[in-house]
DNA sequence: ATAGATTTCAAACTGTTGTTTGAATTGGTT
DNA sequence: AACCAATTCAAACAACAGTTTGAAATCTAT
């Protein structure tokens, strides 16, 4: 029954973390919802911090290799991809999280948003450390798609894209409610992702403006 | 000396809120940094919640009327603006916050990011209630710039843009450090905003794709 | 069936949070 | 100078956080 308890904790934790954030979700709230004893979190995971890590890990170990596969597939059949194609490599892997877990895509992507804005760069470092190769492959593919942009420009644009994505997903619940009330739109995660792609593709692929980062030095 | 204490609390609070978020900043941390007594927060502001509100208010009362002015100026001399011109209406008002307060732009925009992702829609409602007219004026201007997009599509794109903006600014400190280390770029808030503009303009102005929000209904 | 390891449980512990209290101090007005 | 209101202050408050404890219960393997 050990595995049972661990899974119940992870399932309850990911939902509460996604909805209220890591800091504002207490272990008591998690164990109550998971119907397990309070102490079992520390018994099975050691600490709250490690619980958070395992919650994210469960998704990352599925997502990242899938993204890597998609990228390799794309570049094999299309050595000069466009931006839309590169970003589309994220779609299927993201949606496949729905098969791993009901509502998995939405939950993971909200967790990602929380992790990026709450953990002061902790999550970023974790991903960079454990999945650096996949990240580099992705950046490389983007570079193939928009070779006219400098590496620095690509760096910024990619983080803009992450921001667009992560923020939208973190607020997706509220946004969906507004869309339903104001525009009679029933919204799904797939729908939001589909709407995001043109925006991100156009943004990342926008004409480069190698802005001087030292406006005052133009005078000197 | 009353005004003195209030201002010191607000100044310390906005910096700590911007850096660590609202939930993870204790009143004790604020009062220590402000060099005032712990109880003075409740004396002058009533509660932590109201302190947060006043911190944001101090900026919104400067920013929003300025944005309104810029929008009216633009539409008067350019009844059919493009997307870039509309979003440029945000730039000067945002940078003017730097005059109100040292580093005001960066602080405010980080607060905005925190508020949007942490306060579960509380901030959004506050802004909508108090500055609904300015928001509508902005949406109207965007509609003039991209009349081919449906109101629903504009709604989504604007929130994508907010996400891009707010997330970038919330992580601007970390991003600036990376940019400096990896690309030898000294980065300022002005520089980031300048880089953001082409991305957001291209994203919001991207060709519309009125995606079916009910993918399964296509089959039925 | 019994011994030993694993897991659960209620309870307590330690630290921190926002808030309140009532006395001490300060400021302005007459 | 004397009074009253406004402000500051140290201290305590209750609620809640994550974690630890040691005994009870359960499972596993001989």
PDB file of N, CA and C in Angstrom, chain B residues 21 82 177 209:
ATOM      1  N   UNK B  21       7.518  38.496  -3.723  1.00  0.00           N
ATOM      2  CA  UNK B  21       6.083  38.234  -3.787  1.00  0.00           C
ATOM      3  C   UNK B  21       5.369  38.696  -2.536  1.00  0.00           C
ATOM      4  N   UNK B  82      -1.314  51.621 -36.155  1.00  0.00           N
ATOM      5  CA  UNK B  82      -0.915  50.214 -36.234  1.00  0.00           C
ATOM      6  C   UNK B  82      -0.636  49.687 -34.820  1.00  0.00           C
ATOM      7  N   UNK B 177      20.850  39.086 -15.611  1.00  0.00           N
ATOM      8  CA  UNK B 177      22.100  38.460 -15.171  1.00  0.00           C
ATOM      9  C   UNK B 177      22.606  37.460 -16.206  1.00  0.00           C
ATOM     10  N   UNK B 209      -6.626  33.247 -36.486  1.00  0.00           N
ATOM     11  CA  UNK B 209      -7.011  31.860 -36.755  1.00  0.00           C
ATOM     12  C   UNK B 209      -8.172  31.539 -35.852  1.00  0.00           C
TER      13      UNK B 209
END
